[in-house]
mmCIF file of N, CA and C in Angstrom:
data_model
loop_
_atom_site.group_PDB
_atom_site.id
_atom_site.type_symbol
_atom_site.label_atom_id
_atom_site.label_comp_id
_atom_site.label_asym_id
_atom_site.label_seq_id
_atom_site.Cartn_x
_atom_site.Cartn_y
_atom_site.Cartn_z
ATOM 1 N N MET A 2 -20.924 -5.241 -0.015
ATOM 2 C CA MET A 2 -21.013 -4.229 1.023
ATOM 3 C C MET A 2 -19.664 -4.053 1.707
ATOM 4 N N LYS A 3 -19.020 -5.170 2.091
ATOM 5 C CA LYS A 3 -17.728 -5.118 2.751
ATOM 6 C C LYS A 3 -16.707 -4.402 1.871
ATOM 7 N N THR A 4 -16.670 -4.743 0.592
ATOM 8 C CA THR A 4 -15.723 -4.120 -0.328
ATOM 9 C C THR A 4 -16.030 -2.649 -0.502
ATOM 10 N N THR A 5 -17.287 -2.304 -0.607
ATOM 11 C CA THR A 5 -17.674 -0.909 -0.778
ATOM 12 C C THR A 5 -17.273 -0.087 0.436
ATOM 13 N N PHE A 6 -17.504 -0.617 1.635
ATOM 14 C CA PHE A 6 -17.154 0.097 2.861
ATOM 15 C C PHE A 6 -15.642 0.256 2.966
ATOM 16 N N ALA A 7 -14.909 -0.816 2.713
ATOM 17 C CA ALA A 7 -13.447 -0.747 2.768
ATOM 18 C C ALA A 7 -12.920 0.233 1.729
ATOM 19 N N LEU A 8 -13.524 0.217 0.553
ATOM 20 C CA LEU A 8 -13.106 1.134 -0.504
ATOM 21 C C LEU A 8 -13.305 2.577 -0.062
ATOM 22 N N ALA A 9 -14.437 2.854 0.556
ATOM 23 C CA ALA A 9 -14.703 4.226 1.004
ATOM 24 C C ALA A 9 -13.672 4.679 2.026
ATOM 25 N N LEU A 10 -13.302 3.794 2.956
ATOM 26 C CA LEU A 10 -12.302 4.152 3.951
ATOM 27 C C LEU A 10 -10.948 4.421 3.318
ATOM 28 N N LEU A 11 -10.525 3.536 2.446
ATOM 29 C CA LEU A 11 -9.203 3.699 1.863
ATOM 30 C C LEU A 11 -9.155 4.872 0.905
ATOM 31 N N LEU A 12 -10.240 5.108 0.197
ATOM 32 C CA LEU A 12 -10.262 6.263 -0.701
ATOM 33 C C LEU A 12 -10.037 7.552 0.075
ATOM 34 N N SER A 13 -10.644 7.650 1.239
ATOM 35 C CA SER A 13 -10.433 8.867 2.020
ATOM 36 C C SER A 13 -9.007 8.940 2.530
ATOM 37 N N CYS A 14 -8.408 7.807 2.856
ATOM 38 C CA CYS A 14 -7.019 7.794 3.317
ATOM 39 C C CYS A 14 -6.056 8.217 2.218
ATOM 40 N N LEU A 15 -6.341 7.859 1.029
ATOM 41 C CA LEU A 15 -5.441 8.182 -0.081
ATOM 42 C C LEU A 15 -5.679 9.580 -0.615
ATOM 43 N N THR A 16 -6.535 10.319 0.046
ATOM 44 C CA THR A 16 -6.768 11.743 -0.219
ATOM 45 C C THR A 16 -7.010 12.088 -1.677
ATOM 46 N N GLY A 17 -7.864 11.291 -2.283
ATOM 47 C CA GLY A 17 -8.295 11.651 -3.627
ATOM 48 C C GLY A 17 -7.490 11.061 -4.755
ATOM 49 N N PHE A 18 -6.378 10.396 -4.484
ATOM 50 C CA PHE A 18 -5.571 9.875 -5.576
ATOM 51 C C PHE A 18 -6.286 8.773 -6.345
ATOM 52 N N LEU A 19 -7.199 8.107 -5.713
ATOM 53 C CA LEU A 19 -7.860 7.001 -6.391
ATOM 54 C C LEU A 19 -9.071 7.436 -7.209
ATOM 55 N N ILE A 20 -9.459 8.694 -7.120
ATOM 56 C CA ILE A 20 -10.666 9.137 -7.813
ATOM 57 C C ILE A 20 -10.531 9.089 -9.324
ATOM 58 N N ALA A 21 -9.303 9.007 -9.812
ATOM 59 C CA ALA A 21 -9.080 9.019 -11.249
ATOM 60 C C ALA A 21 -9.483 7.700 -11.917
ATOM 61 N N SER A 22 -9.666 6.660 -11.144
ATOM 62 C CA SER A 22 -9.987 5.355 -11.715
ATOM 63 C C SER A 22 -11.444 5.001 -11.462
ATOM 64 N N SER A 23 -11.930 4.056 -12.223
ATOM 65 C CA SER A 23 -13.310 3.612 -12.028
ATOM 66 C C SER A 23 -13.454 2.921 -10.681
ATOM 67 N N ALA A 24 -14.645 2.968 -10.136
ATOM 68 C CA ALA A 24 -14.910 2.336 -8.848
ATOM 69 C C ALA A 24 -14.667 0.832 -8.913
ATOM 70 N N GLU A 25 -15.008 0.230 -10.033
ATOM 71 C CA GLU A 25 -14.816 -1.217 -10.178
ATOM 72 C C GLU A 25 -13.336 -1.578 -10.133
ATOM 73 N N LYS A 26 -12.521 -0.844 -10.868
ATOM 74 C CA LYS A 26 -11.078 -1.091 -10.871
ATOM 75 C C LYS A 26 -10.494 -0.823 -9.490
ATOM 76 N N ALA A 27 -10.920 0.277 -8.866
ATOM 77 C CA ALA A 27 -10.419 0.616 -7.537
ATOM 78 C C ALA A 27 -10.773 -0.475 -6.530
ATOM 79 N N ALA A 28 -11.993 -0.976 -6.592
ATOM 80 C CA ALA A 28 -12.418 -2.036 -5.678
ATOM 81 C C ALA A 28 -11.589 -3.296 -5.889
ATOM 82 N N GLU A 29 -11.314 -3.620 -7.136
ATOM 83 C CA GLU A 29 -10.516 -4.811 -7.438
ATOM 84 C C GLU A 29 -9.092 -4.662 -6.900
ATOM 85 N N ILE A 30 -8.484 -3.511 -7.138
ATOM 86 C CA ILE A 30 -7.123 -3.281 -6.647
ATOM 87 C C ILE A 30 -7.095 -3.304 -5.124
ATOM 88 N N LEU A 31 -8.033 -2.621 -4.508
ATOM 89 C CA LEU A 31 -8.110 -2.592 -3.051
ATOM 90 C C LEU A 31 -8.256 -4.000 -2.493
ATOM 91 N N ASN A 32 -9.187 -4.739 -3.041
ATOM 92 C CA ASN A 32 -9.425 -6.101 -2.573
ATOM 93 C C ASN A 32 -8.182 -6.969 -2.734
ATOM 94 N N ASP A 33 -7.546 -6.889 -3.900
ATOM 95 C CA ASP A 33 -6.341 -7.678 -4.159
ATOM 96 C C ASP A 33 -5.233 -7.328 -3.169
ATOM 97 N N CYS A 34 -4.998 -6.057 -2.969
ATOM 98 C CA CYS A 34 -3.909 -5.632 -2.086
ATOM 99 C C CYS A 34 -4.191 -5.975 -0.628
ATOM 100 N N MET A 35 -5.442 -5.826 -0.218
ATOM 101 C CA MET A 35 -5.800 -6.205 1.154
ATOM 102 C C MET A 35 -5.607 -7.703 1.352
ATOM 103 N N THR A 36 -6.065 -8.500 0.387
ATOM 104 C CA THR A 36 -5.942 -9.954 0.490
ATOM 105 C C THR A 36 -4.483 -10.385 0.469
ATOM 106 N N GLU A 37 -3.718 -9.851 -0.481
ATOM 107 C CA GLU A 37 -2.297 -10.203 -0.602
ATOM 108 C C GLU A 37 -1.518 -9.908 0.669
ATOM 109 N N ASN A 38 -1.943 -8.897 1.411
ATOM 110 C CA ASN A 38 -1.188 -8.459 2.583
ATOM 111 C C ASN A 38 -1.878 -8.756 3.915
ATOM 112 N N GLY A 39 -2.995 -9.450 3.865
ATOM 113 C CA GLY A 39 -3.674 -9.849 5.091
ATOM 114 C C GLY A 39 -4.242 -8.689 5.894
ATOM 115 N N VAL A 40 -4.756 -7.675 5.198
ATOM 116 C CA VAL A 40 -5.364 -6.517 5.864
ATOM 117 C C VAL A 40 -6.881 -6.697 5.849
ATOM 118 N N SER A 41 -7.496 -6.520 7.005
ATOM 119 C CA SER A 41 -8.947 -6.681 7.109
ATOM 120 C C SER A 41 -9.641 -5.325 7.054
ATOM 121 N N THR A 42 -10.935 -5.377 6.832
ATOM 122 C CA THR A 42 -11.743 -4.163 6.879
ATOM 123 C C THR A 42 -11.638 -3.526 8.259
ATOM 124 N N GLN A 43 -11.583 -4.342 9.289
ATOM 125 C CA GLN A 43 -11.445 -3.823 10.658
ATOM 126 C C GLN A 43 -10.134 -3.066 10.827
ATOM 127 N N ASP A 44 -9.063 -3.580 10.217
ATOM 128 C CA ASP A 44 -7.781 -2.867 10.279
ATOM 129 C C ASP A 44 -7.925 -1.455 9.714
ATOM 130 N N LEU A 45 -8.596 -1.337 8.563
ATOM 131 C CA LEU A 45 -8.800 -0.028 7.949
ATOM 132 C C LEU A 45 -9.663 0.865 8.829
ATOM 133 N N MET A 46 -10.722 0.287 9.404
ATOM 134 C CA MET A 46 -11.601 1.061 10.283
ATOM 135 C C MET A 46 -10.827 1.568 11.498
ATOM 136 N N ASP A 47 -9.974 0.716 12.060
ATOM 137 C CA ASP A 47 -9.189 1.108 13.231
ATOM 138 C C ASP A 47 -8.219 2.234 12.890
ATOM 139 N N LEU A 48 -7.631 2.178 11.711
ATOM 140 C CA LEU A 48 -6.720 3.236 11.288
ATOM 141 C C LEU A 48 -7.477 4.539 11.067
ATOM 142 N N LYS A 49 -8.579 4.472 10.356
ATOM 143 C CA LYS A 49 -9.353 5.675 10.045
ATOM 144 C C LYS A 49 -9.949 6.312 11.299
ATOM 145 N N SER A 50 -10.374 5.493 12.254
ATOM 146 C CA SER A 50 -11.003 6.018 13.472
ATOM 147 C C SER A 50 -9.996 6.569 14.471
ATOM 148 N N GLY A 51 -8.729 6.212 14.290
ATOM 149 C CA GLY A 51 -7.708 6.634 15.239
ATOM 150 C C GLY A 51 -7.425 5.604 16.305
ATOM 151 N N LYS A 52 -8.199 4.515 16.309
ATOM 152 C CA LYS A 52 -7.949 3.444 17.269
ATOM 153 C C LYS A 52 -6.539 2.877 17.051
ATOM 154 N N LEU A 53 -6.145 2.785 15.786
ATOM 155 C CA LEU A 53 -4.783 2.391 15.429
ATOM 156 C C LEU A 53 -4.054 3.650 14.968
ATOM 157 N N LYS A 54 -3.018 4.002 15.661
ATOM 158 C CA LYS A 54 -2.237 5.178 15.289
ATOM 159 C C LYS A 54 -1.301 4.802 14.142
ATOM 160 N N PRO A 55 -1.070 5.728 13.200
ATOM 161 C CA PRO A 55 -0.206 5.410 12.056
ATOM 162 C C PRO A 55 1.157 4.859 12.455
ATOM 163 N N GLU A 56 1.726 5.391 13.525
ATOM 164 C CA GLU A 56 3.049 4.911 13.950
ATOM 165 C C GLU A 56 3.014 3.475 14.480
ATOM 166 N N ASP A 57 1.823 2.958 14.786
ATOM 167 C CA ASP A 57 1.680 1.592 15.276
ATOM 168 C C ASP A 57 1.232 0.611 14.182
ATOM 169 N N ALA A 58 1.078 1.100 12.957
ATOM 170 C CA ALA A 58 0.623 0.231 11.856
ATOM 171 C C ALA A 58 1.659 -0.863 11.598
ATOM 172 N N LYS A 59 1.152 -2.049 11.335
ATOM 173 C CA LYS A 59 2.028 -3.192 11.063
ATOM 174 C C LYS A 59 2.459 -3.189 9.604
ATOM 175 N N ASP A 60 3.465 -3.982 9.327
ATOM 176 C CA ASP A 60 4.021 -4.046 7.973
ATOM 177 C C ASP A 60 2.984 -4.430 6.929
ATOM 178 N N ASN A 61 2.026 -5.297 7.285
ATOM 179 C CA ASN A 61 1.039 -5.703 6.284
ATOM 180 C C ASN A 61 0.188 -4.521 5.821
ATOM 181 N N MET A 62 -0.138 -3.603 6.736
ATOM 182 C CA MET A 62 -0.896 -2.401 6.376
ATOM 183 C C MET A 62 -0.052 -1.499 5.478
ATOM 184 N N LYS A 63 1.219 -1.375 5.824
ATOM 185 C CA LYS A 63 2.128 -0.541 5.039
ATOM 186 C C LYS A 63 2.313 -1.117 3.637
ATOM 187 N N CYS A 64 2.462 -2.429 3.556
ATOM 188 C CA CYS A 64 2.664 -3.057 2.244
ATOM 189 C C CYS A 64 1.391 -3.039 1.402
ATOM 190 N N ALA A 65 0.233 -3.073 2.036
ATOM 191 C CA ALA A 65 -1.018 -2.927 1.285
ATOM 192 C C ALA A 65 -1.087 -1.537 0.653
ATOM 193 N N THR A 66 -0.623 -0.531 1.378
ATOM 194 C CA THR A 66 -0.592 0.834 0.841
ATOM 195 C C THR A 66 0.333 0.905 -0.362
ATOM 196 N N GLN A 67 1.522 0.324 -0.240
ATOM 197 C CA GLN A 67 2.452 0.334 -1.361
ATOM 198 C C GLN A 67 1.870 -0.426 -2.546
ATOM 199 N N CYS A 68 1.246 -1.552 -2.291
ATOM 200 C CA CYS A 68 0.612 -2.351 -3.340
ATOM 201 C C CYS A 68 -0.403 -1.502 -4.120
ATOM 202 N N ILE A 69 -1.217 -0.770 -3.407
ATOM 203 C CA ILE A 69 -2.237 0.071 -4.047
ATOM 204 C C ILE A 69 -1.585 1.155 -4.896
ATOM 205 N N PHE A 70 -0.597 1.837 -4.331
ATOM 206 C CA PHE A 70 0.105 2.874 -5.096
ATOM 207 C C PHE A 70 0.726 2.299 -6.364
ATOM 208 N N VAL A 71 1.362 1.120 -6.249
ATOM 209 C CA VAL A 71 2.023 0.499 -7.402
ATOM 210 C C VAL A 71 0.992 0.084 -8.447
ATOM 211 N N LYS A 72 -0.085 -0.562 -8.008
ATOM 212 C CA LYS A 72 -1.083 -1.046 -8.967
ATOM 213 C C LYS A 72 -1.841 0.088 -9.660
ATOM 214 N N PHE A 73 -1.907 1.247 -9.031
ATOM 215 C CA PHE A 73 -2.510 2.405 -9.681
ATOM 216 C C PHE A 73 -1.511 3.144 -10.569
ATOM 217 N N GLY A 74 -0.244 2.723 -10.520
ATOM 218 C CA GLY A 74 0.780 3.364 -11.333
ATOM 219 C C GLY A 74 1.295 4.654 -10.739
ATOM 220 N N PHE A 75 1.095 4.850 -9.430
ATOM 221 C CA PHE A 75 1.521 6.064 -8.757
ATOM 222 C C PHE A 75 2.902 5.938 -8.127
ATOM 223 N N MET A 76 3.427 4.706 -8.046
ATOM 224 C CA MET A 76 4.708 4.456 -7.389
ATOM 225 C C MET A 76 5.359 3.259 -8.052
ATOM 226 N N ASN A 77 6.690 3.255 -8.101
ATOM 227 C CA ASN A 77 7.354 2.050 -8.598
ATOM 228 C C ASN A 77 7.596 1.095 -7.434
ATOM 229 N N ASP A 78 8.102 -0.095 -7.733
ATOM 230 C CA ASP A 78 8.266 -1.099 -6.680
ATOM 231 C C ASP A 78 9.410 -0.789 -5.716
ATOM 232 N N LYS A 79 10.184 0.238 -6.008
ATOM 233 C CA LYS A 79 11.263 0.658 -5.111
ATOM 234 C C LYS A 79 10.814 1.755 -4.140
ATOM 235 N N GLY A 80 9.567 2.214 -4.279
ATOM 236 C CA GLY A 80 9.017 3.209 -3.362
ATOM 237 C C GLY A 80 9.145 4.643 -3.832
ATOM 238 N N THR A 81 9.414 4.836 -5.115
ATOM 239 C CA THR A 81 9.523 6.182 -5.671
ATOM 240 C C THR A 81 8.201 6.584 -6.317
ATOM 241 N N LEU A 82 7.680 7.755 -5.919
ATOM 242 C CA LEU A 82 6.447 8.250 -6.538
ATOM 243 C C LEU A 82 6.696 8.596 -7.998
ATOM 244 N N LEU A 83 5.705 8.354 -8.810
ATOM 245 C CA LEU A 83 5.758 8.674 -10.234
ATOM 246 C C LEU A 83 4.883 9.905 -10.453
ATOM 247 N N ASN A 84 5.443 11.062 -10.132
ATOM 248 C CA ASN A 84 4.679 12.309 -10.104
ATOM 249 C C ASN A 84 3.964 12.603 -11.416
ATOM 250 N N ASP A 85 4.625 12.390 -12.542
ATOM 251 C CA ASP A 85 3.987 12.688 -13.834
ATOM 252 C C ASP A 85 2.735 11.842 -14.043
ATOM 253 N N GLN A 86 2.792 10.572 -13.651
ATOM 254 C CA GLN A 86 1.616 9.711 -13.803
ATOM 255 C C GLN A 86 0.490 10.142 -12.856
ATOM 256 N N ILE A 87 0.866 10.583 -11.668
ATOM 257 C CA ILE A 87 -0.145 11.057 -10.720
ATOM 258 C C ILE A 87 -0.817 12.318 -11.275
ATOM 259 N N LEU A 88 -0.011 13.295 -11.678
ATOM 260 C CA LEU A 88 -0.545 14.570 -12.150
ATOM 261 C C LEU A 88 -1.366 14.421 -13.424
ATOM 262 N N ALA A 89 -1.057 13.430 -14.231
ATOM 263 C CA ALA A 89 -1.806 13.206 -15.475
ATOM 264 C C ALA A 89 -3.272 12.875 -15.205
ATOM 265 N N ASN A 90 -3.577 12.434 -13.994
ATOM 266 C CA ASN A 90 -4.953 12.078 -13.635
ATOM 267 C C ASN A 90 -5.786 13.263 -13.183
ATOM 268 N N PHE A 91 -5.181 14.455 -13.164
ATOM 269 C CA PHE A 91 -5.876 15.637 -12.669
ATOM 270 C C PHE A 91 -5.825 16.747 -13.715
ATOM 271 N N PRO A 92 -6.765 16.746 -14.663
ATOM 272 C CA PRO A 92 -6.743 17.749 -15.729
ATOM 273 C C PRO A 92 -7.111 19.156 -15.266
ATOM 274 N N ASP A 93 -7.898 19.268 -14.189
ATOM 275 C CA ASP A 93 -8.289 20.585 -13.677
ATOM 276 C C ASP A 93 -7.071 21.285 -13.087
ATOM 277 N N ALA A 94 -6.787 22.502 -13.543
ATOM 278 C CA ALA A 94 -5.579 23.226 -13.141
ATOM 279 C C ALA A 94 -5.522 23.487 -11.636
ATOM 280 N N ASN A 95 -6.651 23.863 -11.037
ATOM 281 C CA ASN A 95 -6.653 24.138 -9.599
ATOM 282 C C ASN A 95 -6.392 22.873 -8.793
ATOM 283 N N LEU A 96 -7.053 21.807 -9.162
ATOM 284 C CA LEU A 96 -6.850 20.542 -8.466
ATOM 285 C C LEU A 96 -5.430 20.028 -8.691
ATOM 286 N N LYS A 97 -4.934 20.169 -9.926
ATOM 287 C CA LYS A 97 -3.568 19.741 -10.230
ATOM 288 C C LYS A 97 -2.564 20.511 -9.369
ATOM 289 N N ALA A 98 -2.799 21.795 -9.162
ATOM 290 C CA ALA A 98 -1.905 22.600 -8.326
ATOM 291 C C ALA A 98 -1.927 22.116 -6.875
ATOM 292 N N GLN A 99 -3.111 21.755 -6.377
ATOM 293 C CA GLN A 99 -3.215 21.236 -5.017
ATOM 294 C C GLN A 99 -2.496 19.895 -4.885
ATOM 295 N N VAL A 100 -2.652 19.058 -5.901
ATOM 296 C CA VAL A 100 -1.966 17.761 -5.886
ATOM 297 C C VAL A 100 -0.459 17.988 -5.945
ATOM 298 N N GLN A 101 -0.016 18.921 -6.777
ATOM 299 C CA GLN A 101 1.419 19.232 -6.862
ATOM 300 C C GLN A 101 1.946 19.699 -5.508
ATOM 301 N N ASN A 102 1.167 20.517 -4.798
ATOM 302 C CA ASN A 102 1.576 20.956 -3.461
ATOM 303 C C ASN A 102 1.715 19.770 -2.511
ATOM 304 N N ALA A 103 0.783 18.835 -2.589
ATOM 305 C CA ALA A 103 0.858 17.637 -1.744
ATOM 306 C C ALA A 103 2.081 16.804 -2.106
ATOM 307 N N LEU A 104 2.346 16.674 -3.401
ATOM 308 C CA LEU A 104 3.522 15.912 -3.835
ATOM 309 C C LEU A 104 4.811 16.583 -3.369
ATOM 310 N N THR A 105 4.840 17.904 -3.413
ATOM 311 C CA THR A 105 6.016 18.639 -2.948
ATOM 312 C C THR A 105 6.213 18.433 -1.443
ATOM 313 N N ALA A 106 5.114 18.477 -0.696
ATOM 314 C CA ALA A 106 5.185 18.327 0.753
ATOM 315 C C ALA A 106 5.514 16.904 1.190
ATOM 316 N N CYS A 107 5.029 15.921 0.443
ATOM 317 C CA CYS A 107 5.093 14.537 0.914
ATOM 318 C C CYS A 107 5.945 13.600 0.053
ATOM 319 N N GLY A 108 6.230 14.006 -1.161
ATOM 320 C CA GLY A 108 6.844 13.101 -2.124
ATOM 321 C C GLY A 108 8.273 12.712 -1.863
ATOM 322 N N SER A 109 8.961 13.436 -0.994
ATOM 323 C CA SER A 109 10.364 13.098 -0.739
ATOM 324 C C SER A 109 10.550 12.290 0.544
ATOM 325 N N ILE A 110 9.464 11.914 1.175
ATOM 326 C CA ILE A 110 9.542 11.108 2.395
ATOM 327 C C ILE A 110 10.147 9.749 2.049
ATOM 328 N N VAL A 111 11.065 9.309 2.891
ATOM 329 C CA VAL A 111 11.686 7.999 2.698
ATOM 330 C C VAL A 111 11.565 7.216 4.003
ATOM 331 N N GLY A 112 11.012 6.026 3.899
ATOM 332 C CA GLY A 112 10.901 5.159 5.060
ATOM 333 C C GLY A 112 12.014 4.131 5.078
ATOM 334 N N SER A 113 11.869 3.149 5.944
ATOM 335 C CA SER A 113 12.898 2.126 6.096
ATOM 336 C C SER A 113 12.898 1.109 4.961
ATOM 337 N N ASN A 114 11.797 1.056 4.204
ATOM 338 C CA ASN A 114 11.676 0.175 3.037
ATOM 339 C C ASN A 114 10.543 0.738 2.172
ATOM 340 N N PRO A 115 10.328 0.202 0.971
ATOM 341 C CA PRO A 115 9.282 0.767 0.102
ATOM 342 C C PRO A 115 7.878 0.767 0.727
ATOM 343 N N CYS A 116 7.555 -0.256 1.510
ATOM 344 C CA CYS A 116 6.236 -0.297 2.151
ATOM 345 C C CYS A 116 6.099 0.832 3.177
ATOM 346 N N ASP A 117 7.129 1.011 3.986
ATOM 347 C CA ASP A 117 7.130 2.069 4.993
ATOM 348 C C ASP A 117 7.072 3.437 4.325
ATOM 349 N N THR A 118 7.800 3.602 3.228
ATOM 350 C CA THR A 118 7.776 4.858 2.484
ATOM 351 C C THR A 118 6.369 5.169 1.997
ATOM 352 N N ALA A 119 5.714 4.197 1.364
ATOM 353 C CA ALA A 119 4.364 4.406 0.837
ATOM 354 C C ALA A 119 3.394 4.781 1.951
ATOM 355 N N PHE A 120 3.480 4.086 3.072
ATOM 356 C CA PHE A 120 2.565 4.347 4.174
ATOM 357 C C PHE A 120 2.789 5.748 4.750
ATOM 358 N N LYS A 121 4.060 6.109 4.955
ATOM 359 C CA LYS A 121 4.355 7.440 5.496
ATOM 360 C C LYS A 121 3.891 8.534 4.541
ATOM 361 N N MET A 122 4.030 8.298 3.247
ATOM 362 C CA MET A 122 3.538 9.265 2.268
ATOM 363 C C MET A 122 2.023 9.381 2.347
ATOM 364 N N MET A 123 1.340 8.246 2.453
ATOM 365 C CA MET A 123 -0.115 8.259 2.534
ATOM 366 C C MET A 123 -0.580 9.047 3.759
ATOM 367 N N VAL A 124 0.077 8.864 4.894
ATOM 368 C CA VAL A 124 -0.273 9.605 6.104
ATOM 369 C C VAL A 124 -0.053 11.106 5.874
ATOM 370 N N CYS A 125 1.048 11.440 5.227
ATOM 371 C CA CYS A 125 1.338 12.845 4.918
ATOM 372 C C CYS A 125 0.299 13.423 3.963
ATOM 373 N N PHE A 126 -0.065 12.663 2.928
ATOM 374 C CA PHE A 126 -1.073 13.143 1.973
ATOM 375 C C PHE A 126 -2.396 13.404 2.678
ATOM 376 N N GLU A 127 -2.773 12.508 3.579
ATOM 377 C CA GLU A 127 -4.036 12.695 4.291
ATOM 378 C C GLU A 127 -3.969 13.944 5.171
ATOM 379 N N LYS A 128 -2.856 14.135 5.878
ATOM 380 C CA LYS A 128 -2.699 15.328 6.712
ATOM 381 C C LYS A 128 -2.732 16.584 5.837
ATOM 382 N N HIS A 129 -2.055 16.537 4.714
ATOM 383 C CA HIS A 129 -2.031 17.676 3.802
ATOM 384 C C HIS A 129 -3.446 18.005 3.310
ATOM 385 N N ALA A 130 -4.196 16.993 2.956
ATOM 386 C CA ALA A 130 -5.573 17.205 2.484
ATOM 387 C C ALA A 130 -6.438 17.769 3.600
ATOM 388 N N ASN A 131 -6.297 17.244 4.793
ATOM 389 C CA ASN A 131 -7.077 17.756 5.934
ATOM 390 C C ASN A 131 -6.721 19.212 6.226
ATOM 391 N N ASP A 132 -5.441 19.551 6.142
ATOM 392 C CA ASP A 132 -5.028 20.941 6.370
ATOM 393 C C ASP A 132 -5.632 21.862 5.316
ATOM 394 N N MET A 133 -5.669 21.402 4.052
ATOM 395 C CA MET A 133 -6.246 22.220 2.978
ATOM 396 C C MET A 133 -7.722 22.461 3.221
ATOM 397 N N LEU A 134 -8.392 21.468 3.808
ATOM 398 C CA LEU A 134 -9.830 21.576 4.071
ATOM 399 C C LEU A 134 -10.112 22.193 5.433
ATOM 400 N N ASN A 135 -9.036 22.516 6.175
ATOM 401 C CA ASN A 135 -9.146 23.068 7.532
ATOM 402 C C ASN A 135 -9.921 22.151 8.461
ATOM 403 N N ILE A 136 -9.632 20.853 8.328
ATOM 404 C CA ILE A 136 -10.310 19.872 9.188
ATOM 405 C C ILE A 136 -9.493 19.681 10.447
#
């Protein structure tokens, strides 16, 4: 239950990038990255609810985000997005175009280190997805 709930929160934060993988694999990656970086389910809930503002996120949350991106093959360990690998997961032309727009809007963000870069990109992707949905 804990893993399923945490997975649901993080999946929404990553704005659909994780949908390309099986739920079992996604849960394993999420669990591994959360454990490796000391991120709790409560941390994710606080971020998603707005109790924790993105600008106040600690390094462990940022590094968990980078860990997830790297383990899904969406980013290298230096913090560079691997756009071709991301786009390969979206065969539908309309969805691929939306993902390309998000990558164009967010893919050049650079943080103070690879973890910060990944986290800032994730925040941008979520904002981009919310704007597309007019949320």
